[in-house]
Amino acid sequence: MYNLELLEKSSAKATIELKGEEFKKVRESIVNEFKNAKIDGFRKGHAPLDVIEKTFGDKINEELFNYVLNSEIKKMVEEKELEVLGQISVENHSLTNDELKVEISFELKPKFELPKYKELGIKEETEEITDEKVEGYLKSIVEREKKLEKSDKKVAENNDTVNINFEGFVDGEAFEGGKAENYNLKLGSHSFIDTFEDQIVGHSVDEEFDVNVVFPEEYHAENLKGKPALFKVKLNSIQVEKLPTVDDEFAKSKGYDTLADYKNSLKAQLELNSENQAKDKKYQEIADKLVETTEMELPVNIVKSEVENQKNALAQQLSMQGLDLKKYLELSGKTEEEFEKDVEDRAQKVVKYNLIIGKIAEIEGIKVEKEEIEKELEKMAAMYKMTLDQLREELQKAKMLENYINQIAGSIFMTKVKEFLVKNN
């Protein structure tokens, strides 16, 4: 027996009751499952019911509670054709000798009208890949492979790469992170603070000299913000950049017979990149349009959960960069209130879009097949030089198998949705 109450914003609550003959029948069935359990002083299967209940009372009550959660709630959901989102929360429960009452709350998929999602007139605009763009791409590859060689130059000039030793002092004391030896620095790159690089220009190889600078007010180290500093510098050498010669031999080092073949390959890469970027841009415009034109009441707790997911993901990312939220807000120039609003807005859009594409997938029959998940698991197994069974076993040991399979399924699903929407618009 249950009493269901539908609330606003796609929320619901219900009271599930198990009582009378039904309660007695279910409880007896559970007690009977413990009949063959080992109880000191009795042969297996011969302990009286009152002894079984006394010995396993807590476990019997737990099984009774689980029965309500697994069977009675499932029956209610099926009878009322409810589409439950997220986890069902147990708000309260009570148990007597002849009745179990459980109060729950949960959220439902909101009812909404799906907007037009095909033939929206959003164009896919790819960038033309000219010979000039190919040459620019090739130049960037060559730049990454440049080598530094010692120069005969004796005096440093702007745009030179110099090798230096340095040690910094603030208020006469050396500070952490302010010392290095044999450091390569390109003058004019502005990678060092203030006029540090400018003050090296004009000095000679093997010369030792002082550089005076002031740390910027927004510097990441709190103890150095706005502080004047003295650096003791020694100019070890001046180096020149040596670029590889771009010819057929260079192309062969990349796995091609001729430079022309290599350039054709680079052009194909750029065209593929351009095509993928155009599809990504088109897909984002479609997604934005669908979110903008769909009206629905969002489930509050699902949005809250997405807010927490986004905050946790950001915290992890910042931690890897050695930052925290306070520093992030300083660098982004946002107040805590603005940050909270941004996260809330993003979370609402994510939840809304997921509900929209879920409905589109139902209509269009977009789903993830078991074989597709297996194929991705096989790829991962091959990457780690394992059999599929070995991979499953390792993931199971680490309690990651279910989570990993869900991630794979989610990724495949989103790819299919993206391909469908891009193709049909």
XYZ file of C-alpha atoms in Angstrom:
425
model
C 0.000 0.000 0.000
C 1.308 3.436 -0.867
C 0.303 7.075 -0.877
C 1.943 9.135 -3.641
C 2.052 12.944 -3.713
C 3.345 14.806 -6.779
C 4.926 18.159 -5.914
C 6.091 21.162 -7.911
C 9.392 21.256 -9.833
C 9.205 17.560 -10.761
C 9.485 16.428 -7.130
C 7.456 13.718 -5.416
C 7.090 12.031 -2.064
C 5.427 8.814 -1.016
C 4.587 6.763 2.046
C 4.902 2.998 1.600
C 3.108 0.825 4.161
C 3.393 -2.898 4.698
C 0.849 -4.086 7.275
C -1.722 -6.686 8.248
C -1.700 -10.026 6.458
C 0.728 -8.787 3.801
C 3.250 -7.748 6.474
C 2.855 -11.116 8.220
C 3.278 -13.063 4.986
C 6.430 -11.190 3.900
C 7.983 -11.381 7.368
C 7.352 -15.124 7.660
C 8.937 -15.650 4.257
C 12.055 -13.761 5.385
C 12.206 -15.622 8.730
C 12.010 -18.942 6.866
C 15.123 -17.993 4.911
C 17.046 -18.087 8.213
C 15.770 -21.547 9.226
C 18.859 -23.350 7.974
C 21.302 -20.895 9.545
C 23.684 -22.294 12.169
C 22.499 -21.602 15.744
C 24.417 -22.932 18.754
C 22.541 -25.679 20.618
C 20.274 -26.663 17.727
C 20.543 -28.981 14.776
C 20.492 -27.249 11.393
C 16.890 -26.463 10.462
C 15.445 -27.388 13.867
C 15.665 -24.118 15.824
C 12.266 -22.731 16.972
C 10.992 -19.583 15.236
C 11.268 -17.468 18.399
C 14.963 -18.419 18.707
C 15.547 -17.578 15.034
C 13.851 -14.207 15.491
C 15.839 -13.444 18.634
C 19.142 -14.446 16.998
C 18.631 -12.764 13.636
C 16.146 -10.020 14.560
C 18.187 -7.115 13.195
C 18.948 -8.921 9.940
C 15.296 -9.921 9.519
C 14.214 -6.289 9.967
C 16.889 -5.180 7.505
C 15.606 -7.664 4.905
C 12.064 -6.447 5.533
C 13.182 -2.869 4.942
C 15.025 -3.907 1.750
C 11.890 -5.682 0.537
C 9.941 -2.436 0.737
C 12.702 -0.497 -1.020
C 13.189 -3.041 -3.789
C 9.727 -4.510 -4.336
C 7.038 -2.151 -3.072
C 8.646 1.005 -4.460
C 9.262 -0.735 -7.793
C 5.585 -1.757 -7.892
C 4.486 1.841 -7.231
C 6.794 3.206 -9.945
C 5.478 0.686 -12.493
C 1.802 1.136 -11.606
C 1.997 4.938 -11.753
C 4.362 4.882 -14.776
C 6.819 7.154 -13.005
C 10.174 8.096 -14.547
C 12.441 8.529 -11.535
C 15.602 10.636 -11.828
C 18.558 10.117 -9.512
C 18.434 8.381 -6.153
C 15.362 7.781 -3.989
C 15.891 9.283 -0.510
C 14.477 7.640 2.624
C 13.207 10.495 4.788
C 11.779 8.431 7.660
C 10.768 4.894 8.584
C 9.081 3.098 11.472
C 8.656 -0.571 12.346
C 6.255 -2.250 14.800
C 5.260 -5.883 15.306
C 2.693 -5.710 12.517
C 3.581 -2.717 10.338
C 6.478 -1.142 8.439
C 6.108 2.423 7.184
C 8.709 4.086 4.928
C 8.592 7.728 3.798
C 10.566 8.551 0.658
C 11.225 11.510 -1.620
C 12.463 11.511 -5.199
C 12.481 13.479 -8.411
C 10.806 12.746 -11.712
C 11.617 13.450 -15.311
C 9.830 16.725 -16.019
C 7.084 16.760 -18.623
C 7.992 19.092 -21.465
C 7.321 19.647 -25.128
C 10.300 18.901 -27.332
C 11.057 21.756 -29.759
C 11.915 21.235 -33.407
C 15.318 19.555 -33.457
C 15.809 18.806 -37.176
C 16.412 21.152 -40.096
C 17.165 24.133 -37.874
C 19.117 25.801 -40.685
C 22.411 25.897 -38.778
C 25.272 25.756 -41.265
C 28.564 23.914 -40.999
C 31.268 26.375 -42.025
C 34.690 24.882 -42.718
C 37.810 26.978 -43.164
C 39.543 26.835 -46.555
C 43.035 25.359 -46.203
C 45.322 27.370 -48.487
C 48.975 26.730 -49.334
C 49.844 29.637 -47.030
C 48.152 27.895 -44.086
C 50.037 24.675 -44.843
C 53.324 26.601 -44.939
C 52.465 28.278 -41.638
C 51.691 24.910 -40.046
C 54.956 23.464 -41.385
C 56.837 26.462 -39.996
C 55.361 25.891 -36.529
C 56.497 22.239 -36.659
C 60.002 23.268 -37.714
C 60.092 25.875 -34.910
C 59.363 23.181 -32.333
C 62.378 21.210 -33.551
C 64.895 24.034 -33.384
C 68.081 23.433 -31.430
C 70.223 25.849 -29.479
C 73.897 26.041 -30.345
C 76.617 28.043 -28.649
C 77.378 31.296 -30.469
C 80.634 33.198 -30.868
C 78.812 36.390 -29.873
C 80.203 38.062 -26.782
C 77.556 40.707 -26.032
C 73.856 39.916 -25.463
C 71.253 41.549 -27.699
C 67.458 41.506 -27.685
C 66.010 38.268 -29.178
C 69.180 36.338 -28.240
C 68.813 33.186 -26.167
C 71.196 33.434 -23.233
C 72.319 30.833 -20.723
C 72.474 32.310 -17.209
C 72.907 31.542 -13.532
C 70.855 33.669 -11.158
C 69.851 34.010 -7.531
C 67.228 36.407 -6.199
C 67.094 38.285 -2.887
C 64.264 40.197 -1.198
C 65.165 42.371 1.793
C 68.642 40.843 1.617
C 67.341 37.277 1.999
C 67.312 34.566 -0.684
C 63.770 33.327 -1.414
C 62.377 29.971 -2.482
C 62.294 29.423 -6.251
C 64.588 32.378 -6.920
C 67.712 30.426 -7.908
C 68.718 28.529 -11.070
C 71.841 27.502 -12.977
C 72.352 27.064 -16.729
C 68.914 28.519 -17.431
C 68.100 29.295 -21.080
C 66.190 32.565 -21.467
C 65.131 34.257 -24.697
C 65.564 38.003 -24.284
C 62.436 39.891 -25.282
C 60.135 36.942 -24.581
C 58.765 38.670 -21.436
C 58.755 35.333 -19.622
C 60.522 36.941 -16.621
C 59.079 39.715 -14.465
C 59.470 43.444 -14.923
C 62.610 44.534 -16.866
C 64.701 41.482 -15.950
C 65.396 40.567 -19.594
C 66.052 44.166 -20.682
C 68.788 44.508 -18.054
C 70.733 41.550 -19.499
C 71.003 43.225 -22.919
C 74.482 44.766 -23.387
C 76.260 42.484 -20.895
C 79.111 40.205 -21.971
C 79.707 36.471 -21.689
C 81.233 35.472 -18.286
C 80.199 38.834 -16.810
C 78.538 38.900 -13.376
C 76.089 41.718 -12.652
C 73.004 42.786 -10.685
C 69.441 43.006 -11.969
C 66.916 45.058 -9.977
C 63.207 44.384 -10.438
C 59.882 44.739 -8.628
C 57.476 41.808 -8.340
C 53.989 42.628 -9.683
C 51.148 43.121 -7.210
C 49.271 40.160 -8.754
C 52.254 37.781 -8.393
C 51.190 34.276 -7.269
C 53.540 34.096 -4.242
C 51.957 36.137 -1.439
C 55.293 36.982 0.222
C 56.711 38.500 -2.996
C 53.789 40.641 -4.199
C 54.928 44.195 -4.931
C 58.373 43.579 -3.393
C 61.607 44.982 -4.896
C 64.169 42.242 -5.577
C 67.865 42.028 -6.425
C 69.101 39.214 -8.676
C 72.771 38.229 -8.900
C 73.250 37.123 -12.513
C 76.089 35.496 -14.447
C 75.920 35.372 -18.256
C 77.370 31.963 -19.192
C 76.911 32.013 -22.951
C 74.895 33.333 -25.859
C 73.173 30.765 -28.029
C 71.715 30.786 -31.512
C 68.660 28.917 -32.727
C 69.420 26.317 -35.378
C 66.400 25.313 -37.469
C 66.356 22.037 -39.412
C 66.571 22.306 -43.204
C 63.148 21.758 -44.732
C 63.727 19.329 -47.620
C 63.049 15.746 -48.658
C 65.371 14.478 -45.912
C 63.320 16.333 -43.314
C 60.161 14.764 -44.794
C 61.762 11.301 -44.596
C 62.389 11.843 -40.873
C 58.603 12.204 -40.605
C 57.909 9.011 -42.568
C 57.308 10.485 -46.048
C 59.245 10.038 -49.305
C 59.260 13.682 -50.365
C 58.562 17.123 -48.952
C 55.576 17.388 -51.317
C 54.097 14.199 -49.820
C 54.612 15.573 -46.319
C 52.905 18.860 -47.206
C 49.949 16.972 -48.706
C 49.639 15.048 -45.440
C 49.752 18.276 -43.414
C 47.046 19.750 -45.635
C 44.854 16.683 -45.070
C 45.384 17.022 -41.297
C 44.399 20.692 -41.385
C 41.313 19.931 -43.488
C 40.241 17.214 -41.051
C 40.823 19.581 -38.108
C 38.800 22.272 -39.862
C 35.967 19.831 -40.543
C 35.909 18.613 -36.921
C 35.990 22.177 -35.569
C 33.121 23.143 -37.875
C 31.082 20.154 -36.663
C 31.848 20.996 -33.023
C 30.766 24.605 -33.581
C 27.582 23.531 -35.367
C 26.759 21.015 -32.634
C 27.239 23.645 -29.920
C 24.935 26.045 -31.780
C 22.298 23.299 -32.088
C 22.619 22.473 -28.376
C 22.316 26.148 -27.403
C 19.240 26.520 -29.632
C 17.530 23.480 -28.104
C 18.205 24.648 -24.543
C 17.013 28.155 -25.389
C 13.734 27.021 -26.982
C 12.736 24.335 -24.448
C 10.560 25.201 -21.454
C 10.619 22.880 -18.447
C 10.691 22.828 -14.654
C 14.101 21.501 -13.678
C 14.427 18.952 -10.845
C 16.054 20.901 -7.991
C 18.174 18.106 -6.510
C 19.458 16.951 -9.903
C 20.642 20.512 -10.566
C 22.254 20.630 -7.103
C 24.050 17.375 -7.852
C 25.372 18.779 -11.147
C 26.537 21.939 -9.333
C 28.550 19.749 -6.946
C 29.970 17.732 -9.856
C 31.171 20.903 -11.568
C 32.679 22.305 -8.369
C 34.490 19.041 -7.627
C 35.850 18.853 -11.177
C 37.112 22.444 -10.946
C 38.691 21.842 -7.528
C 40.553 18.817 -8.896
C 41.749 20.789 -11.923
C 42.906 23.710 -9.759
C 44.694 21.347 -7.374
C 46.708 19.914 -10.276
C 47.754 23.485 -11.123
C 48.683 24.291 -7.522
C 45.749 26.678 -7.119
C 42.660 26.903 -4.923
C 39.254 28.527 -5.418
C 40.316 31.779 -3.756
C 43.257 32.179 -6.153
C 41.078 31.172 -9.101
C 38.575 33.907 -8.255
C 41.397 36.461 -7.995
C 42.807 35.485 -11.397
C 39.383 35.406 -13.073
C 38.305 38.688 -11.484
C 35.046 37.210 -10.186
C 33.336 37.493 -6.831
C 32.187 34.358 -5.024
C 28.575 35.308 -5.790
C 29.339 35.632 -9.527
C 31.131 32.277 -9.467
C 28.180 30.574 -7.744
C 25.754 32.044 -10.293
C 27.930 30.922 -13.225
C 28.113 27.367 -11.877
C 24.358 27.290 -11.218
C 23.599 28.558 -14.755
C 25.930 25.988 -16.336
C 24.466 23.183 -14.225
C 20.913 24.105 -15.242
C 21.903 24.070 -18.922
C 23.632 20.685 -18.574
C 20.642 19.094 -16.817
C 18.209 20.638 -19.282
C 20.213 19.517 -22.309
C 20.622 15.977 -20.969
C 16.847 15.706 -20.550
C 16.305 17.053 -24.075
C 18.700 14.636 -25.768
C 17.344 11.790 -23.657
C 13.917 12.427 -25.152
C 15.339 12.794 -28.678
C 17.177 9.485 -28.234
C 13.926 7.747 -27.218
C 12.123 9.075 -30.296
C 14.947 8.353 -32.741
C 16.037 5.020 -31.257
C 19.527 6.211 -30.370
C 21.033 3.729 -27.925
C 24.307 2.113 -26.954
C 24.706 -1.567 -27.759
C 26.546 -3.990 -25.501
C 28.859 -4.892 -28.410
C 29.962 -1.257 -28.721
C 30.990 -1.163 -25.061
C 32.832 -4.486 -25.459
C 34.725 -3.079 -28.444
C 35.965 -0.120 -26.385
C 36.973 -2.430 -23.529
C 38.904 -4.570 -26.024
C 40.780 -1.461 -27.226
C 41.725 -0.612 -23.657
C 42.803 -4.209 -22.982
C 45.026 -4.166 -26.084
C 46.560 -0.867 -24.985
C 47.559 -2.407 -21.646
C 48.547 -5.722 -23.314
C 45.878 -7.678 -21.446
C 43.073 -9.997 -22.416
C 39.543 -8.654 -22.004
C 38.970 -10.984 -19.051
C 42.178 -9.771 -17.361
C 41.114 -6.148 -17.794
C 37.683 -6.847 -16.343
C 39.272 -8.638 -13.394
C 41.663 -5.735 -12.683
C 38.890 -3.146 -12.918
C 36.681 -5.288 -10.697
C 39.449 -5.556 -8.085
C 39.797 -1.773 -8.086
C 35.985 -1.434 -7.872
C 36.068 0.592 -11.088
C 34.413 -1.739 -13.612
C 30.832 -0.474 -13.342
C 31.938 3.160 -13.297
C 34.224 2.661 -16.299
C 31.504 0.889 -18.304
C 29.103 3.761 -17.527
C 31.710 6.266 -18.734
C 32.193 4.340 -21.983
C 28.435 4.070 -22.534
C 27.993 7.792 -21.846
C 30.756 8.726 -24.271
C 29.363 6.505 -27.053
C 25.857 7.868 -26.454
C 26.980 11.513 -26.660
C 28.938 10.786 -29.860
C 25.849 9.225 -31.451
C 23.639 12.141 -30.418
C 26.161 14.626 -31.791
C 26.422 12.774 -35.114
C 22.625 12.587 -35.402
C 22.029 16.278 -34.690
C 24.855 17.488 -36.948
C 23.702 15.223 -39.798
C 20.042 16.291 -39.527
C 20.616 20.049 -39.336
